[in-house]
Short mmCIF file of C-alpha atoms in Angstrom, two decimals:
data_model
loop_
_atom_site.label_atom_id
_atom_site.label_comp_id
_atom_site.label_asym_id
_atom_site.label_seq_id
_atom_site.Cartn_x
_atom_site.Cartn_y
_atom_site.Cartn_z
CA MET A 1 107.32 120.81 96.74
CA MET A 2 110.11 118.63 95.47
CA ASN A 3 112.48 120.28 92.91
CA PHE A 4 114.01 117.86 90.45
CA GLY A 5 116.84 119.98 89.00
CA ARG A 6 117.90 119.33 85.49
CA PHE A 7 120.79 117.00 85.03
CA ARG A 8 121.59 117.29 88.75
CA ILE A 9 121.67 114.78 91.52
CA LEU A 10 119.81 116.04 94.53
CA ALA A 11 120.48 113.08 96.80
CA ALA A 12 121.88 112.41 100.13
CA GLY A 13 125.68 112.27 100.55
CA ALA A 14 125.70 108.40 100.49
CA ALA A 15 124.00 108.50 97.00
CA ILE A 16 126.55 110.97 95.71
CA SER A 17 129.43 108.80 96.92
CA ALA A 18 127.85 105.73 95.30
CA ILE A 19 127.46 107.52 91.96
CA MET A 20 130.93 108.82 92.04
CA ALA A 21 132.23 105.45 92.80
CA VAL A 22 130.57 103.72 89.89
CA THR A 23 131.51 106.29 87.40
CA GLY A 24 135.10 106.53 88.65
CA PRO A 25 137.79 103.83 89.16
CA ALA A 26 136.95 100.16 89.70
CA TRP A 27 136.17 99.13 93.31
CA THR A 28 135.27 95.95 95.08
CA ALA A 29 131.56 96.15 95.98
CA THR A 30 128.53 98.24 95.35
CA PRO A 31 126.73 99.83 98.36
CA GLN A 32 124.39 97.47 100.25
CA ASP A 33 121.48 99.89 99.64
CA THR A 34 122.13 100.35 95.93
CA LEU A 35 121.66 98.24 92.85
CA VAL A 36 124.02 99.02 90.06
CA ILE A 37 123.20 97.90 86.50
CA ALA A 38 125.41 97.94 83.47
CA TRP A 39 123.15 98.53 80.55
CA ALA A 40 123.23 100.17 77.04
CA PHE A 41 120.51 102.81 77.12
CA ASP A 42 121.62 105.07 74.35
CA ASP A 43 118.23 104.92 72.86
CA ILE A 44 116.66 107.17 75.71
CA ILE A 45 115.43 110.46 74.02
CA THR A 46 112.92 111.70 76.56
CA LEU A 47 111.51 110.89 79.95
CA ASP A 48 108.06 112.27 79.29
CA PRO A 49 105.53 109.44 79.29
CA ALA A 50 103.41 111.26 76.76
CA GLU A 51 106.36 111.42 74.32
CA SER A 52 108.69 108.48 75.16
CA PHE A 53 108.51 105.54 72.61
CA GLU A 54 111.88 103.80 73.32
CA LEU A 55 112.43 100.46 74.87
CA SER A 56 114.96 101.50 77.50
CA THR A 57 112.77 104.34 78.68
CA GLY A 58 109.89 101.82 79.16
CA GLU A 59 111.82 100.23 82.03
CA ILE A 60 112.47 103.61 83.71
CA LEU A 61 108.77 104.65 83.32
CA GLY A 62 107.51 101.26 84.45
CA ASN A 63 109.32 101.76 87.75
CA GLY A 64 108.65 105.43 88.10
CA TYR A 65 105.04 105.91 87.09
CA ASP A 66 101.68 104.47 88.13
CA ARG A 67 98.91 103.65 85.71
CA LEU A 68 95.26 102.94 86.26
CA VAL A 69 96.11 99.17 85.65
CA ARG A 70 99.27 97.10 84.92
CA LEU A 71 99.96 94.01 83.06
CA ASP A 72 99.85 90.84 85.19
CA ILE A 73 103.36 89.61 84.82
CA ASN A 74 102.49 86.23 86.12
CA ASP A 75 99.60 85.78 83.58
CA THR A 76 99.83 88.08 80.63
CA SER A 77 96.29 87.42 79.53
CA LYS A 78 95.22 89.51 82.54
CA VAL A 79 95.57 93.12 83.83
CA VAL A 80 95.68 93.95 87.54
CA ASN A 81 94.81 97.00 89.72
CA ASP A 82 97.37 99.79 90.00
CA ILE A 83 95.95 103.08 91.21
CA ALA A 84 92.52 102.02 90.07
CA GLU A 85 90.58 100.32 92.98
CA SER A 86 87.89 98.92 90.62
CA TRP A 87 86.41 99.48 87.10
CA THR A 88 83.16 98.85 85.29
CA VAL A 89 82.24 98.62 81.59
CA SER A 90 78.80 99.81 80.38
CA ASP A 91 76.52 97.35 78.69
CA ASP A 92 77.12 99.01 75.28
CA GLY A 93 80.91 98.58 75.75
CA LEU A 94 81.54 102.29 75.38
CA THR A 95 82.02 103.63 78.78
CA TYR A 96 84.72 102.66 81.30
CA THR A 97 84.44 103.95 84.88
CA PHE A 98 87.39 103.75 87.17
CA LYS A 99 87.35 104.27 90.88
CA ILE A 100 90.79 105.67 92.17
CA LYS A 101 92.25 104.28 95.35
CA PRO A 102 92.06 106.79 98.27
CA ASP A 103 94.81 108.73 99.91
CA LEU A 104 97.39 108.29 97.18
CA LYS A 105 100.27 110.76 96.80
CA PHE A 106 102.76 111.77 94.14
CA ALA A 107 106.59 111.82 94.96
CA SER A 108 106.04 115.64 95.29
CA GLY A 109 103.47 115.18 98.11
CA ASN A 110 100.61 116.27 95.96
CA PRO A 111 97.42 114.06 96.16
CA VAL A 112 96.75 111.72 93.20
CA THR A 113 93.19 112.21 92.04
CA ALA A 114 91.03 111.32 89.06
CA GLU A 115 91.69 114.87 87.76
CA ASP A 116 95.40 113.89 87.42
CA VAL A 117 94.38 110.79 85.45
CA ALA A 118 92.20 112.80 83.19
CA PHE A 119 94.83 115.44 82.71
CA SER A 120 97.48 112.76 81.80
CA ILE A 121 95.23 111.25 79.12
CA GLN A 122 94.15 114.67 77.83
CA ARG A 123 97.75 115.84 77.77
CA ALA A 124 99.01 112.81 75.79
CA VAL A 125 96.29 113.26 73.12
CA LYS A 126 96.86 116.96 72.81
CA LEU A 127 100.57 116.66 72.68
CA ASP A 128 100.14 114.08 69.87
CA LYS A 129 103.66 112.60 70.17
CA SER A 130 104.71 109.13 68.94
CA PRO A 131 102.74 107.04 71.52
CA ALA A 132 99.56 109.12 71.31
CA PHE A 133 98.07 106.63 68.75
CA ILE A 134 97.56 104.04 71.56
CA LEU A 135 94.94 106.42 72.99
CA THR A 136 93.58 108.20 69.77
CA GLN A 137 92.71 104.75 68.26
CA PHE A 138 89.73 104.87 70.65
CA GLY A 139 88.24 108.01 68.86
CA LEU A 140 89.94 110.45 71.29
CA THR A 141 91.06 113.75 69.62
CA PRO A 142 92.46 117.07 70.85
CA ASP A 143 88.93 118.50 70.35
CA ASN A 144 86.89 115.86 72.18
CA VAL A 145 89.29 114.40 74.76
CA ASP A 146 88.29 116.71 77.66
CA GLU A 147 84.78 115.27 77.31
CA LYS A 148 85.73 111.68 76.49
CA ALA A 149 88.36 111.36 79.28
CA LYS A 150 87.27 113.21 82.41
CA ALA A 151 87.10 113.14 86.10
CA THR A 152 83.48 113.28 87.40
CA ASP A 153 84.64 113.61 90.98
CA PRO A 154 88.04 113.49 92.68
CA SER A 155 87.89 109.62 92.80
CA THR A 156 86.10 108.72 89.52
CA PHE A 157 87.63 108.84 86.08
CA VAL A 158 85.32 108.08 83.06
CA LEU A 159 86.72 107.07 79.57
CA THR A 160 84.26 106.99 76.63
CA VAL A 161 85.46 105.10 73.51
CA ASP A 162 84.02 105.25 69.99
CA GLN A 163 83.25 101.60 69.43
CA PRO A 164 82.61 98.50 71.54
CA TYR A 165 86.07 97.03 71.54
CA ALA A 166 86.98 93.87 73.55
CA PRO A 167 87.38 95.25 77.05
CA SER A 168 90.69 93.36 77.37
CA PHE A 169 92.09 95.44 74.53
CA VAL A 170 91.11 98.75 76.08
CA LEU A 171 92.56 97.89 79.42
CA ASN A 172 95.75 96.50 78.02
CA CYS A 173 96.22 99.88 76.16
CA LEU A 174 95.98 101.64 79.50
CA THR A 175 98.89 99.62 80.80
CA ALA A 176 101.15 101.25 78.20
CA ASP A 177 103.73 103.91 79.19
CA VAL A 178 101.50 106.66 77.53
CA GLY A 179 98.90 105.69 80.26
CA SER A 180 101.24 106.83 83.05
CA VAL A 181 99.70 109.31 85.50
CA VAL A 182 101.51 112.50 85.89
CA ASP A 183 101.32 115.12 88.70
CA LYS A 184 99.10 117.85 87.04
CA GLU A 185 99.96 120.58 89.58
CA LEU A 186 103.82 120.02 89.26
CA VAL A 187 103.66 119.71 85.45
CA MET A 188 101.54 122.86 84.96
CA GLN A 189 103.95 124.84 87.08
CA ASN A 190 106.58 124.06 84.39
CA VAL A 191 104.62 124.88 81.23
CA VAL A 192 106.40 126.95 78.62
CA ASP A 193 104.59 128.35 75.54
CA ASN A 194 101.61 126.12 76.07
CA ASP A 195 103.70 122.87 75.85
CA TYR A 196 101.89 121.05 78.70
CA GLY A 197 105.22 120.88 80.42
CA ASN A 198 106.78 118.71 77.68
CA ALA A 199 110.13 120.54 77.58
CA TRP A 200 110.54 120.26 81.34
CA LEU A 201 109.42 116.64 81.66
CA LYS A 202 111.77 115.40 78.99
CA THR A 203 114.41 115.48 81.76
CA HIS A 204 112.29 115.62 84.93
CA TYR A 205 110.00 113.57 87.01
CA ALA A 206 106.34 113.90 88.08
CA GLY A 207 105.09 110.55 89.00
CA SER A 208 103.90 108.49 91.90
CA GLY A 209 105.42 105.17 91.22
CA PRO A 210 107.68 103.07 93.51
CA MET A 211 110.87 104.75 92.33
CA LYS A 212 111.45 108.42 91.33
CA ILE A 213 113.76 109.48 88.66
CA ARG A 214 116.44 111.40 90.21
CA ASP A 215 119.03 112.05 87.44
CA TRP A 216 119.64 111.31 83.78
CA ARG A 217 122.89 112.08 81.91
CA ALA A 218 122.52 110.81 78.30
CA ASN A 219 124.81 108.00 77.48
CA GLU A 220 126.28 108.08 81.05
CA ILE A 221 124.10 107.44 84.01
CA LEU A 222 120.48 107.23 85.13
CA VAL A 223 119.54 107.14 88.72
CA LEU A 224 116.23 105.98 90.40
CA GLU A 225 115.55 106.50 94.13
CA ARG A 226 112.93 104.97 96.45
CA ASN A 227 109.65 106.95 96.56
CA ASP A 228 108.61 106.96 100.16
CA ASN A 229 105.23 108.38 99.20
CA TYR A 230 104.48 105.20 97.11
CA TYR A 231 101.09 103.71 98.09
CA GLY A 232 102.21 100.05 97.93
CA ASP A 233 105.16 98.19 99.39
CA LYS A 234 108.08 100.46 99.42
CA ALA A 235 111.20 99.71 97.42
CA LYS A 236 113.70 97.62 99.46
CA LEU A 237 116.79 99.49 98.20
CA THR A 238 117.43 103.17 98.46
CA ARG A 239 118.43 103.66 94.78
CA VAL A 240 119.10 101.94 91.56
CA ILE A 241 121.94 103.23 89.36
CA TYR A 242 122.09 102.39 85.57
CA ARG A 243 125.55 102.80 84.07
CA HIS A 244 125.63 103.18 80.25
CA VAL A 245 128.08 100.38 79.24
CA LYS A 246 127.85 99.26 75.63
CA GLU A 247 130.40 96.44 75.30
CA SER A 248 129.49 93.07 76.53
CA ALA A 249 133.08 92.13 77.63
CA THR A 250 133.24 95.36 79.66
CA GLN A 251 129.88 94.52 81.33
CA ARG A 252 131.00 91.03 82.07
CA LEU A 253 134.35 92.38 83.60
CA LEU A 254 132.49 94.86 85.78
CA LEU A 255 130.18 92.09 86.87
CA GLU A 256 132.97 89.71 87.85
CA LYS A 257 134.83 92.41 89.78
CA GLY A 258 131.75 93.43 91.75
CA ASP A 259 131.64 96.91 90.27
CA VAL A 260 128.11 96.23 89.00
CA ASP A 261 125.36 93.94 90.40
CA VAL A 262 123.83 93.26 87.07
CA ALA A 263 124.95 93.09 83.40
CA ARG A 264 122.21 93.41 80.72
CA ASN A 265 123.88 93.28 77.28
CA LEU A 266 125.94 90.03 77.33
CA ASN A 267 126.71 88.33 74.10
CA PRO A 268 126.55 84.50 73.84
CA GLY A 269 130.21 84.10 74.75
CA ASP A 270 129.98 86.26 77.80
CA ILE A 271 126.73 84.52 78.80
CA GLU A 272 128.47 81.23 78.79
CA ALA A 273 131.42 82.67 80.89
CA VAL A 274 129.16 84.04 83.44
CA SER A 275 127.25 80.78 83.63
CA LYS A 276 130.53 79.15 84.87
CA GLU A 277 131.73 81.88 87.17
CA GLU A 278 131.22 81.34 90.98
CA GLY A 279 129.23 83.91 92.67
CA LEU A 280 127.30 84.81 89.46
CA SER A 281 124.08 83.53 87.93
CA LEU A 282 121.94 84.12 84.90
CA THR A 283 118.27 85.04 84.67
CA SER A 284 116.19 85.25 81.53
CA LYS A 285 112.79 85.95 80.11
CA PRO A 286 111.26 85.75 76.62
CA LYS A 287 110.21 89.20 75.65
CA GLY A 288 107.41 90.54 73.36
CA THR A 289 110.15 92.04 71.24
CA ILE A 290 110.70 91.32 67.58
CA TYR A 291 113.94 92.18 65.72
CA TYR A 292 113.71 92.98 62.03
CA PHE A 293 114.97 94.81 59.01
CA GLY A 294 112.73 97.57 57.68
CA LEU A 295 112.91 98.20 53.90
CA ASN A 296 111.96 101.69 52.89
CA GLN A 297 109.59 101.60 50.02
CA LYS A 298 110.54 105.16 49.02
CA ASN A 299 113.61 103.40 47.59
CA GLU A 300 112.57 102.32 44.02
CA THR A 301 114.70 99.20 44.18
CA LEU A 302 113.40 98.00 47.61
CA ALA A 303 109.88 98.74 46.45
CA LYS A 304 110.03 95.96 43.87
CA PRO A 305 108.26 92.70 45.32
CA GLU A 306 110.97 90.48 43.88
CA VAL A 307 113.76 92.42 45.57
CA ARG A 308 111.94 92.34 48.91
CA GLU A 309 111.50 88.53 48.63
CA ALA A 310 115.07 88.03 47.47
CA LEU A 311 116.51 89.74 50.42
CA LYS A 312 114.48 87.54 52.70
CA TYR A 313 116.27 84.61 51.09
CA LEU A 314 119.72 86.18 51.60
CA ILE A 315 119.87 85.82 55.35
CA ASP A 316 121.46 82.86 57.06
CA TYR A 317 118.86 82.61 59.86
CA ASP A 318 120.29 79.24 61.11
CA ALA A 319 123.80 80.59 61.45
CA ILE A 320 122.63 83.75 63.20
CA GLY A 321 120.38 81.69 65.54
CA ALA A 322 123.18 79.26 66.42
CA THR A 323 125.89 81.87 67.05
CA LEU A 324 124.98 85.58 67.25
CA ILE A 325 121.72 85.24 69.13
CA LYS A 326 122.42 81.91 71.00
CA GLY A 327 120.63 82.29 74.30
CA LEU A 328 119.35 85.83 73.40
CA GLY A 329 116.53 84.77 71.24
CA GLU A 330 114.94 82.43 68.67
CA VAL A 331 114.47 82.80 64.98
CA HIS A 332 110.95 84.09 64.46
CA GLN A 333 109.55 85.32 61.10
CA THR A 334 106.06 86.56 61.97
CA PHE A 335 105.11 89.86 63.73
CA LEU A 336 103.30 88.44 66.76
CA PRO A 337 105.51 87.18 69.53
CA ARG A 338 105.08 83.66 71.01
CA GLY A 339 102.65 83.64 73.87
CA MET A 340 100.26 86.20 72.41
CA LEU A 341 96.74 85.60 71.09
CA GLY A 342 96.91 84.76 67.34
CA GLU A 343 100.71 83.88 67.33
CA LEU A 344 101.81 82.12 64.20
CA ASP A 345 104.94 79.97 64.12
CA GLU A 346 105.76 79.85 60.46
CA LYS A 347 109.44 80.20 59.18
CA PRO A 348 109.37 79.78 55.40
CA TYR A 349 112.55 81.67 54.68
CA LYS A 350 116.06 80.37 54.74
CA LEU A 351 119.44 81.27 52.96
CA ASP A 352 118.88 80.27 49.32
CA VAL A 353 121.31 82.22 47.20
CA LYS A 354 120.12 80.57 44.02
CA LYS A 355 116.42 81.55 44.59
CA ALA A 356 117.46 85.08 45.52
CA LYS A 357 119.43 85.54 42.28
CA GLU A 358 116.47 84.35 40.21
CA LEU A 359 114.20 86.86 41.95
CA LEU A 360 116.70 89.62 41.41
CA GLU A 361 117.08 88.80 37.70
CA LYS A 362 113.26 88.89 37.51
CA ALA A 363 113.38 92.37 38.93
CA GLY A 364 115.83 93.39 36.26
CA LEU A 365 118.84 93.45 38.77
CA LYS A 366 120.89 90.43 37.63
CA ASP A 367 124.18 92.03 38.77
CA GLY A 368 122.70 93.18 42.11
CA PHE A 369 122.69 96.65 43.54
CA SER A 370 124.05 98.77 46.25
CA ILE A 371 122.08 99.79 49.46
CA THR A 372 122.71 101.22 52.90
CA ALA A 373 121.61 99.98 56.30
CA ASP A 374 121.32 101.87 59.58
CA ILE A 375 122.45 99.82 62.55
CA ARG A 376 122.76 100.63 66.22
CA SER A 377 126.37 100.22 67.26
CA ILE A 378 125.90 97.45 69.88
CA GLN A 379 126.04 93.72 69.80
CA PRO A 380 124.55 91.51 68.55
CA ASP A 381 123.22 94.19 66.18
CA SER A 382 126.65 94.86 64.64
CA GLY A 383 127.47 91.14 64.16
CA ILE A 384 124.12 90.52 62.69
CA ALA A 385 124.64 93.39 60.17
CA GLU A 386 128.02 92.02 59.16
CA SER A 387 126.66 88.52 58.62
CA VAL A 388 123.91 89.92 56.43
CA GLN A 389 126.39 92.00 54.52
CA GLN A 390 128.33 88.88 53.64
CA THR A 391 125.27 86.80 52.57
CA PHE A 392 123.78 89.78 50.59
CA ALA A 393 127.10 89.93 48.73
CA LYS A 394 126.60 86.33 47.45
CA ALA A 395 123.88 87.62 45.09
CA GLY A 396 125.66 90.88 44.31
CA VAL A 397 123.91 93.05 46.76
CA LYS A 398 126.49 95.56 48.24
CA LEU A 399 125.40 96.52 51.68
CA GLU A 400 127.01 99.59 53.30
CA ILE A 401 126.63 99.46 57.11
CA ILE A 402 125.96 102.93 58.78
CA GLN A 403 126.38 102.63 62.45
CA GLY A 404 125.17 105.05 65.17
CA ASP A 405 123.80 105.20 68.64
CA GLY A 406 120.11 104.36 69.33
CA LYS A 407 118.94 107.96 69.13
CA GLN A 408 120.68 108.57 65.76
CA THR A 409 119.41 105.51 64.03
CA LEU A 410 115.88 105.94 65.42
CA THR A 411 115.66 109.58 64.51
CA LYS A 412 116.66 108.90 60.97
CA TYR A 413 114.13 105.87 60.79
CA ARG A 414 111.26 107.90 62.14
CA ALA A 415 111.88 110.53 59.31
CA ARG A 416 111.81 107.80 56.71
CA ASN A 417 115.35 108.75 55.53
CA HIS A 418 116.69 105.25 55.67
CA ASP A 419 117.21 102.54 52.95
CA ILE A 420 117.28 99.63 55.41
CA TYR A 421 116.84 99.91 59.21
CA TYR A 422 117.62 97.29 61.60
CA GLY A 423 116.09 97.39 65.02
CA GLN A 424 113.43 95.93 67.39
CA TRP A 425 109.80 96.57 68.10
CA GLY A 426 108.54 95.83 71.64
CA VAL A 427 104.91 95.43 72.36
CA ASP A 428 103.34 98.58 73.87
CA TYR A 429 100.49 96.54 75.48
CA TRP A 430 99.96 92.79 75.63
CA ASP A 431 97.33 92.50 72.82
CA PRO A 432 97.82 91.36 69.27
CA HIS A 433 96.62 94.77 67.97
CA SER A 434 99.81 96.40 69.45
CA ASN A 435 101.78 94.79 66.72
CA ALA A 436 99.27 94.50 64.00
CA ASP A 437 98.37 98.20 64.17
CA THR A 438 102.06 98.96 63.44
CA PHE A 439 103.14 96.22 61.03
CA SER A 440 100.00 95.84 59.03
CA SER A 441 98.31 99.19 59.15
CA ASN A 442 99.10 102.61 57.51
CA PRO A 443 95.99 104.78 57.49
CA ASP A 444 97.90 107.70 55.88
CA ASN A 445 101.13 107.32 53.88
CA SER A 446 101.75 111.03 53.43
CA ASP A 447 104.94 112.50 55.06
CA ASP A 448 102.79 114.59 57.50
CA ALA A 449 100.51 111.70 58.65
CA SER A 450 99.47 111.67 62.21
CA SER A 451 99.68 107.91 62.64
CA LYS A 452 103.28 106.93 62.04
CA THR A 453 103.29 103.16 62.25
CA LEU A 454 106.14 100.91 61.10
CA ALA A 455 104.34 100.43 57.86
CA TRP A 456 104.36 104.15 57.56
CA ARG A 457 107.99 104.39 58.46
CA ASN A 458 108.82 102.05 55.60
CA SER A 459 106.35 103.92 53.29
CA TRP A 460 104.22 100.77 52.77
CA ASP A 461 100.85 102.04 51.36
CA ILE A 462 98.35 99.18 52.26
CA PRO A 463 94.64 100.36 52.39
CA GLU A 464 93.22 96.78 52.35
CA LEU A 465 95.47 95.40 55.02
CA THR A 466 94.78 98.56 57.08
CA LYS A 467 90.98 97.75 56.84
CA GLU A 468 91.55 94.11 57.89
CA THR A 469 93.60 95.26 60.77
CA LYS A 470 90.93 97.53 61.98
CA ALA A 471 88.25 94.81 61.57
CA ALA A 472 90.40 92.40 63.76
CA VAL A 473 90.47 94.76 66.71
CA LEU A 474 86.66 95.03 66.62
CA GLU A 475 86.00 91.20 66.60
CA ARG A 476 84.87 90.16 70.11
CA ASP A 477 84.90 86.42 69.45
CA THR A 478 88.44 85.30 70.65
CA ALA A 479 88.79 82.44 68.25
CA LYS A 480 87.72 84.43 65.16
CA ARG A 481 90.00 87.24 66.21
CA ALA A 482 93.03 84.93 66.59
CA ALA A 483 92.39 83.58 63.07
CA MET A 484 92.21 87.08 61.71
CA TYR A 485 95.64 87.91 63.09
CA GLN A 486 97.08 84.68 61.74
CA ASP A 487 95.90 85.70 58.27
CA LEU A 488 97.37 89.15 58.63
CA GLN A 489 100.65 87.76 59.63
CA LYS A 490 100.80 85.41 56.50
CA LYS A 491 100.18 88.38 54.27
CA VAL A 492 102.82 90.49 55.88
CA LEU A 493 105.26 87.57 55.77
CA ASP A 494 104.64 87.14 52.00
CA THR A 495 104.56 90.65 50.89
CA GLY A 496 105.67 93.14 53.65
CA PRO A 497 108.75 95.27 53.65
CA TYR A 498 110.14 93.58 56.75
CA ILE A 499 112.69 90.86 57.11
CA LEU A 500 111.54 89.44 60.56
CA LEU A 501 114.56 87.88 62.28
CA TYR A 502 113.98 86.75 65.81
CA GLN A 503 112.15 87.18 69.01
CA GLN A 504 114.23 88.33 72.00
CA THR A 505 114.95 86.42 75.05
CA GLU A 506 116.37 89.00 77.53
CA VAL A 507 119.28 87.67 79.59
CA ALA A 508 120.96 89.29 82.56
CA GLY A 509 124.06 88.29 84.57
CA VAL A 510 123.48 88.76 88.30
CA ARG A 511 125.61 88.72 91.35
CA ASP A 512 124.55 86.12 93.97
CA ASN A 513 123.90 88.65 96.77
CA VAL A 514 121.09 90.18 94.71
CA GLU A 515 117.61 88.83 95.47
CA ASN A 516 114.38 88.98 93.42
CA TYR A 517 115.90 90.49 90.25
CA ARG A 518 113.44 89.39 87.59
CA LEU A 519 112.90 90.31 84.05
CA GLY A 520 109.31 90.86 82.93
CA PRO A 521 107.62 89.96 79.62
CA SER A 522 107.91 93.63 78.43
CA PHE A 523 110.40 96.30 79.01
CA SER A 524 107.97 98.30 81.09
CA THR A 525 107.60 95.34 83.47
CA ASN A 526 111.32 94.92 84.40
CA TYR A 527 110.64 95.86 87.90
CA VAL A 528 113.75 96.85 90.00
CA PHE A 529 111.79 98.13 92.98
CA GLN A 530 111.25 94.63 94.10
CA VAL A 531 114.92 93.83 94.28
CA SER A 532 116.86 93.51 97.65
CA LYS A 533 120.47 92.55 98.63
CA LYS A 534 121.66 89.95 101.18
#
C-alpha cells in the first residue's frame, strides 16, 4: 500500500534533487524528465475532490483523478470515455448505467471498481462541501444517495436522477472535479470521526489518474509524479513541479534563464517580451472563465438598483481591454462564455461618468459614498482594481482596496463578509447551466443555505429568476433552451449584482524544448501528463 506522507516528498533521489534545485539558487536547465512550471496557485485550499472548488486545484485534480467521462477538449459539445467503457440512458431519461473498464488500478495498486465510483458520489453528497450541488441538483441527498448512486456489480454503476434532464447535461456534470473517482479502501483507512477521510484527503492523494499528487506545500510547491498504474498511455515525464511564483516579471526571468520550462501568469508586457525571445514561444487558449465584480446586497448602498447600475458605468472597459488584459482576455459582459450554448455577446456598458452621477443622485447619493473591495494580490487583478478605483472616484465613490492571497479573499467572499469582491468564475462543466445555476439562481438566501451560489454569496434574493433557471435546464429542445439562457443573461446584465468584465484567454510562455504543452478550455483540462521534452 502506498503511503503518501503529509507535506513530505517520498520520491526517488533524482526527484528530491530536482525539487531542491528549483527551490534554491538559479541554475541553467531543468531535468530532462521533469517539467517545471512557474504559476501563482495561492488559491489552493484542499486537494479533496469532494471539497475543492478552486481553479488552480482543478488542474491538479484533472491530471490526478479519473472520472467516468471527460470533456472532449477537441469538441466541447461532447464527452468521451474515461474509466467508463460505455453507458446507456433509460427511455424515461432517469437511469444512467455505466460499464467500467476492466482491470483498472489506483496508484495504490487497489483495483478500480464500480463500488469506488458509487462511494465517490455518495461521499461527495454526504460531505456536502462546496461542489456537492453539482450532484445534488439531480435529486441526490445524503438520505437517498446510497440507493440512487450504486454499484449493481463490480463493473456496473447505476445513477438514478429525479427528472429527465438532457443527457448531455448529466454527463457534463460527471466530468466535473467532484465526479473524480477516489480509492475507497485507501480513503476509509484514513477516516477520523466519520469524516469520510476528508481531513486526510485535504493534503493526500487517492486517485487513479495519469499523475499522482506527491507533495503540496501551500504557496510554495506542488509536485505531481507519473502514475505507472494508469490504464492509458503513461505520462512521458517522470514528474511535474509547480513553483508558486506570483510576479509576472519574476516568472519571465526564470523562463528566460531556463530555471522553469513554463510561465503561467505573464502580464501583457512580459507576454510581448517572451514573444520576441529566442528559444521561447507562447501558447494560449480561450477559457470558460469570466472575471467579475460581486456586489454584496447585504450592503444597503449596493442593494440600491441605481447604485449597481451606476457602478457598471464607472469602469473604463476599453482601457482595461487595451492595456491590462491585452492578450489575456476580451471584454465580456454576460455570464456565459463564448463557445457555449446560449452565449450572448452584448456589451451595453461603457465608462459614462455623467450617467453614473445621475444614477447616484437618483439613489440619494449625490456626493458619492465609500466602499471596500477584496482583491487577490496578483496581476492583472491589482492593476484592474487600481483602474476601477480611479474611475469610481470620478463620481465620488471612494474605493478602498483590500488585498490578500487567493485563500483569504475567497474565504471572506464565501462567508458573505465582503462589500465588493473581484475574482473569476470558471465553468465546472461545459453546459450553460454551470454558470446560470450560480449567477441567476439562489434557492435559499439564508445564511445557512445548503446551495451557496454566486447569487447567494452576494445575497441576491431572486425567486423568479431561480424558477426560470430551473426551467431552462429541463428544456430538451436545444434551440428553445439556448433562447432561455439568452433571456436569463439579459436580465442578469440589467439588474444583477455583478459587474462582468472579461472572459479569460489563458497564456503561457514555454521553452522550445517542451513538446505538446497545451492549455485546455477549462482548468481541469490543462493536461500536463501529455507533455514531453526534446
